[in-house]
């Protein structure tokens, strides 16, 4: 599926608003019958545009009061060290995201923790033990002004 038409764009936008919306309700909002709506939805899933469905949780209500943006620099970039680094990152639940970046640092991580003591333990027991890490710089979020996973959907 290379092209997103207006109907698919609207369908995707509705699902980003409410991922639990029934096919009947989607069809009603899109002014179409249920079967063509279901087919469109299945095509979007099969093409990989829709990767899955999840609930959005409030991290603070779950006791995760600290969010840190962590820049890492690494000295080792060989395949074995990189594979081990990636394995640890992927298997650490408190790391929400990791991006290989341009600039002075190699990686940017988004990390959550209960409090500053919990974050300090995380740095000592996880980040400092990552293979090849030579520098760790953390920026703590003081106030979250916007947080969204919604992507802008444009037809075409």
mmCIF file of N, CA, C and O in Angstrom, residues 17-66:
data_model
loop_
_atom_site.group_PDB
_atom_site.id
_atom_site.type_symbol
_atom_site.label_atom_id
_atom_site.label_comp_id
_atom_site.label_asym_id
_atom_site.label_seq_id
_atom_site.Cartn_x
_atom_site.Cartn_y
_atom_site.Cartn_z
ATOM 1 N N UNK A 17 -7.208 8.255 17.620
ATOM 2 C CA UNK A 17 -7.987 8.866 18.687
ATOM 3 C C UNK A 17 -8.540 7.809 19.627
ATOM 4 O O UNK A 17 -8.527 7.955 20.836
ATOM 5 N N UNK A 18 -9.033 6.705 19.051
ATOM 6 C CA UNK A 18 -9.624 5.630 19.845
ATOM 7 C C UNK A 18 -9.333 4.295 19.172
ATOM 8 O O UNK A 18 -10.070 3.872 18.280
ATOM 9 N N UNK A 19 -8.274 3.638 19.595
ATOM 10 C CA UNK A 19 -7.865 2.368 19.016
ATOM 11 C C UNK A 19 -8.828 1.226 19.283
ATOM 12 O O UNK A 19 -8.729 0.175 18.674
ATOM 13 N N UNK A 20 -9.786 1.437 20.194
ATOM 14 C CA UNK A 20 -10.770 0.402 20.514
ATOM 15 C C UNK A 20 -12.093 0.612 19.772
ATOM 16 O O UNK A 20 -13.054 -0.114 20.004
ATOM 17 N N UNK A 21 -12.121 1.596 18.883
ATOM 18 C CA UNK A 21 -13.362 1.882 18.167
ATOM 19 C C UNK A 21 -13.760 0.659 17.335
ATOM 20 O O UNK A 21 -12.941 0.079 16.627
ATOM 21 N N UNK A 22 -15.017 0.281 17.431
ATOM 22 C CA UNK A 22 -15.511 -0.887 16.698
ATOM 23 C C UNK A 22 -15.569 -0.592 15.201
ATOM 24 O O UNK A 22 -15.633 0.569 14.776
ATOM 25 N N UNK A 23 -15.561 -1.653 14.422
ATOM 26 C CA UNK A 23 -15.683 -1.511 12.977
ATOM 27 C C UNK A 23 -16.994 -0.818 12.623
ATOM 28 O O UNK A 23 -17.027 0.020 11.714
ATOM 29 N N UNK A 24 -18.073 -1.145 13.336
ATOM 30 C CA UNK A 24 -19.377 -0.513 13.077
ATOM 31 C C UNK A 24 -19.293 0.998 13.285
ATOM 32 O O UNK A 24 -19.816 1.777 12.474
ATOM 33 N N UNK A 25 -18.634 1.428 14.360
ATOM 34 C CA UNK A 25 -18.512 2.856 14.651
ATOM 35 C C UNK A 25 -17.588 3.537 13.636
ATOM 36 O O UNK A 25 -17.870 4.649 13.183
ATOM 37 N N UNK A 26 -16.498 2.867 13.266
ATOM 38 C CA UNK A 26 -15.614 3.413 12.226
ATOM 39 C C UNK A 26 -16.388 3.632 10.928
ATOM 40 O O UNK A 26 -16.296 4.699 10.316
ATOM 41 N N UNK A 27 -17.134 2.602 10.521
ATOM 42 C CA UNK A 27 -17.917 2.694 9.279
ATOM 43 C C UNK A 27 -18.918 3.832 9.356
ATOM 44 O O UNK A 27 -19.104 4.572 8.379
ATOM 45 N N UNK A 28 -19.543 3.994 10.516
ATOM 46 C CA UNK A 28 -20.527 5.079 10.687
ATOM 47 C C UNK A 28 -19.855 6.438 10.530
ATOM 48 O O UNK A 28 -20.342 7.299 9.800
ATOM 49 N N UNK A 29 -18.721 6.650 11.194
ATOM 50 C CA UNK A 29 -17.999 7.921 11.090
ATOM 51 C C UNK A 29 -17.523 8.189 9.669
ATOM 52 O O UNK A 29 -17.454 9.335 9.230
ATOM 53 N N UNK A 30 -17.163 7.120 8.955
ATOM 54 C CA UNK A 30 -16.643 7.263 7.598
ATOM 55 C C UNK A 30 -17.735 7.260 6.536
ATOM 56 O O UNK A 30 -17.438 7.355 5.343
ATOM 57 N N UNK A 31 -18.985 7.118 6.979
ATOM 58 C CA UNK A 31 -20.153 7.086 6.075
ATOM 59 C C UNK A 31 -19.999 5.994 5.017
ATOM 60 O O UNK A 31 -20.155 6.229 3.820
ATOM 61 N N UNK A 32 -19.670 4.787 5.485
ATOM 62 C CA UNK A 32 -19.545 3.658 4.578
ATOM 63 C C UNK A 32 -20.098 2.416 5.268
ATOM 64 O O UNK A 32 -20.328 2.430 6.469
ATOM 65 N N UNK A 33 -20.315 1.361 4.508
ATOM 66 C CA UNK A 33 -20.811 0.132 5.116
ATOM 67 C C UNK A 33 -19.655 -0.585 5.817
ATOM 68 O O UNK A 33 -18.477 -0.306 5.576
ATOM 69 N N UNK A 34 -20.004 -1.532 6.682
ATOM 70 C CA UNK A 34 -19.012 -2.175 7.537
ATOM 71 C C UNK A 34 -18.006 -3.047 6.775
ATOM 72 O O UNK A 34 -16.827 -3.064 7.120
ATOM 73 N N UNK A 35 -18.454 -3.767 5.761
ATOM 74 C CA UNK A 35 -17.543 -4.681 5.062
ATOM 75 C C UNK A 35 -16.408 -3.941 4.355
ATOM 76 O O UNK A 35 -15.236 -4.301 4.539
ATOM 77 N N UNK A 36 -16.686 -2.899 3.561
ATOM 78 C CA UNK A 36 -15.559 -2.165 2.948
ATOM 79 C C UNK A 36 -14.659 -1.500 3.996
ATOM 80 O O UNK A 36 -13.438 -1.435 3.812
ATOM 81 N N UNK A 37 -15.243 -1.057 5.094
ATOM 82 C CA UNK A 37 -14.445 -0.454 6.170
ATOM 83 C C UNK A 37 -13.505 -1.502 6.758
ATOM 84 O O UNK A 37 -12.310 -1.252 6.936
ATOM 85 N N UNK A 38 -14.029 -2.696 7.030
ATOM 86 C CA UNK A 38 -13.223 -3.785 7.585
ATOM 87 C C UNK A 38 -12.100 -4.169 6.626
ATOM 88 O O UNK A 38 -10.964 -4.393 7.045
ATOM 89 N N UNK A 39 -12.403 -4.206 5.319
ATOM 90 C CA UNK A 39 -11.379 -4.545 4.324
ATOM 91 C C UNK A 39 -10.251 -3.512 4.319
ATOM 92 O O UNK A 39 -9.068 -3.868 4.217
ATOM 93 N N UNK A 40 -10.617 -2.234 4.377
ATOM 94 C CA UNK A 40 -9.601 -1.184 4.420
ATOM 95 C C UNK A 40 -8.719 -1.343 5.658
ATOM 96 O O UNK A 40 -7.494 -1.235 5.577
ATOM 97 N N UNK A 41 -9.350 -1.591 6.779
ATOM 98 C CA UNK A 41 -8.624 -1.760 8.025
ATOM 99 C C UNK A 41 -7.649 -2.935 7.924
ATOM 100 O O UNK A 41 -6.477 -2.824 8.302
ATOM 101 N N UNK A 42 -8.110 -4.062 7.394
ATOM 102 C CA UNK A 42 -7.251 -5.239 7.232
ATOM 103 C C UNK A 42 -6.080 -4.955 6.294
ATOM 104 O O UNK A 42 -4.958 -5.389 6.547
ATOM 105 N N UNK A 43 -6.325 -4.211 5.207
ATOM 106 C CA UNK A 43 -5.233 -3.866 4.286
ATOM 107 C C UNK A 43 -4.194 -2.982 4.979
ATOM 108 O O UNK A 43 -2.990 -3.149 4.769
ATOM 109 N N UNK A 44 -4.666 -2.045 5.809
ATOM 110 C CA UNK A 44 -3.737 -1.185 6.542
ATOM 111 C C UNK A 44 -2.914 -1.992 7.545
ATOM 112 O O UNK A 44 -1.724 -1.734 7.731
ATOM 113 N N UNK A 45 -3.527 -2.987 8.162
ATOM 114 C CA UNK A 45 -2.801 -3.855 9.091
ATOM 115 C C UNK A 45 -1.807 -4.738 8.334
ATOM 116 O O UNK A 45 -0.639 -4.850 8.726
ATOM 117 N N UNK A 46 -2.248 -5.362 7.261
ATOM 118 C CA UNK A 46 -1.393 -6.280 6.495
ATOM 119 C C UNK A 46 -0.222 -5.565 5.836
ATOM 120 O O UNK A 46 0.852 -6.147 5.668
ATOM 121 N N UNK A 47 -0.416 -4.304 5.461
ATOM 122 C CA UNK A 47 0.667 -3.552 4.826
ATOM 123 C C UNK A 47 1.691 -3.058 5.847
ATOM 124 O O UNK A 47 2.762 -2.588 5.467
ATOM 125 N N UNK A 48 1.358 -3.156 7.137
ATOM 126 C CA UNK A 48 2.273 -2.708 8.178
ATOM 127 C C UNK A 48 2.112 -1.250 8.559
ATOM 128 O O UNK A 48 2.847 -0.758 9.427
ATOM 129 N N UNK A 49 1.185 -0.543 7.937
ATOM 130 C CA UNK A 49 0.944 0.848 8.336
ATOM 131 C C UNK A 49 0.402 0.861 9.764
ATOM 132 O O UNK A 49 0.828 1.667 10.588
ATOM 133 N N UNK A 50 -0.522 -0.039 10.066
ATOM 134 C CA UNK A 50 -0.971 -0.236 11.451
ATOM 135 C C UNK A 50 -0.132 -1.387 11.993
ATOM 136 O O UNK A 50 -0.254 -2.526 11.538
ATOM 137 N N UNK A 51 0.709 -1.081 12.965
ATOM 138 C CA UNK A 51 1.616 -2.090 13.514
ATOM 139 C C UNK A 51 1.004 -2.846 14.691
ATOM 140 O O UNK A 51 1.477 -3.921 15.038
ATOM 141 N N UNK A 52 0.016 -2.268 15.342
ATOM 142 C CA UNK A 52 -0.585 -2.909 16.502
ATOM 143 C C UNK A 52 -1.472 -1.921 17.236
ATOM 144 O O UNK A 52 -1.651 -0.779 16.802
ATOM 145 N N UNK A 53 -2.000 -2.376 18.355
ATOM 146 C CA UNK A 53 -2.893 -1.553 19.170
ATOM 147 C C UNK A 53 -2.418 -1.645 20.612
ATOM 148 O O UNK A 53 -1.956 -2.687 21.056
ATOM 149 N N UNK A 54 -2.524 -0.530 21.335
ATOM 150 C CA UNK A 54 -2.103 -0.531 22.731
ATOM 151 C C UNK A 54 -2.870 0.525 23.506
ATOM 152 O O UNK A 54 -3.428 1.446 22.925
ATOM 153 N N UNK A 55 -2.851 0.385 24.820
ATOM 154 C CA UNK A 55 -3.439 1.391 25.701
ATOM 155 C C UNK A 55 -2.367 2.422 26.039
ATOM 156 O O UNK A 55 -1.197 2.078 26.202
ATOM 157 N N UNK A 56 -2.746 3.675 26.126
ATOM 158 C CA UNK A 56 -1.830 4.725 26.564
ATOM 159 C C UNK A 56 -1.978 4.877 28.071
ATOM 160 O O UNK A 56 -3.074 5.136 28.562
ATOM 161 N N UNK A 57 -0.891 4.697 28.806
ATOM 162 C CA UNK A 57 -0.927 4.705 30.259
ATOM 163 C C UNK A 57 -0.331 5.989 30.812
ATOM 164 O O UNK A 57 0.552 6.591 30.209
ATOM 165 N N UNK A 58 -0.811 6.408 31.986
ATOM 166 C CA UNK A 58 -0.306 7.589 32.663
ATOM 167 C C UNK A 58 0.874 7.164 33.531
ATOM 168 O O UNK A 58 0.688 6.485 34.543
ATOM 169 N N UNK A 59 2.076 7.542 33.142
ATOM 170 C CA UNK A 59 3.271 7.086 33.844
ATOM 171 C C UNK A 59 3.301 7.571 35.293
ATOM 172 O O UNK A 59 3.749 6.851 36.184
ATOM 173 N N UNK A 60 2.837 8.777 35.539
ATOM 174 C CA UNK A 60 2.856 9.312 36.908
ATOM 175 C C UNK A 60 1.928 8.512 37.826
ATOM 176 O O UNK A 60 2.274 8.242 38.973
ATOM 177 N N UNK A 61 0.758 8.155 37.321
ATOM 178 C CA UNK A 61 -0.171 7.369 38.136
ATOM 179 C C UNK A 61 0.349 5.953 38.379
ATOM 180 O O UNK A 61 -0.111 5.269 39.282
ATOM 181 N N UNK A 62 1.319 5.531 37.577
ATOM 182 C CA UNK A 62 1.969 4.243 37.783
ATOM 183 C C UNK A 62 3.238 4.380 38.615
ATOM 184 O O UNK A 62 3.998 3.425 38.766
ATOM 185 N N UNK A 63 3.477 5.580 39.145
ATOM 186 C CA UNK A 63 4.619 5.799 40.025
ATOM 187 C C UNK A 63 5.926 6.074 39.319
ATOM 188 O O UNK A 63 6.990 5.957 39.918
ATOM 189 N N UNK A 64 5.871 6.442 38.039
ATOM 190 C CA UNK A 64 7.090 6.748 37.275
ATOM 191 C C UNK A 64 7.205 8.263 37.112
ATOM 192 O O UNK A 64 6.860 8.830 36.081
ATOM 193 N N UNK A 65 7.692 8.934 38.161
ATOM 194 C CA UNK A 65 7.721 10.387 38.199
ATOM 195 C C UNK A 65 8.880 11.039 37.478
ATOM 196 O O UNK A 65 8.874 12.241 37.251
ATOM 197 N N UNK A 66 9.897 10.267 37.110
ATOM 198 C CA UNK A 66 11.075 10.834 36.446
ATOM 199 C C UNK A 66 11.127 10.364 35.002
ATOM 200 O O UNK A 66 10.972 9.177 34.718
#
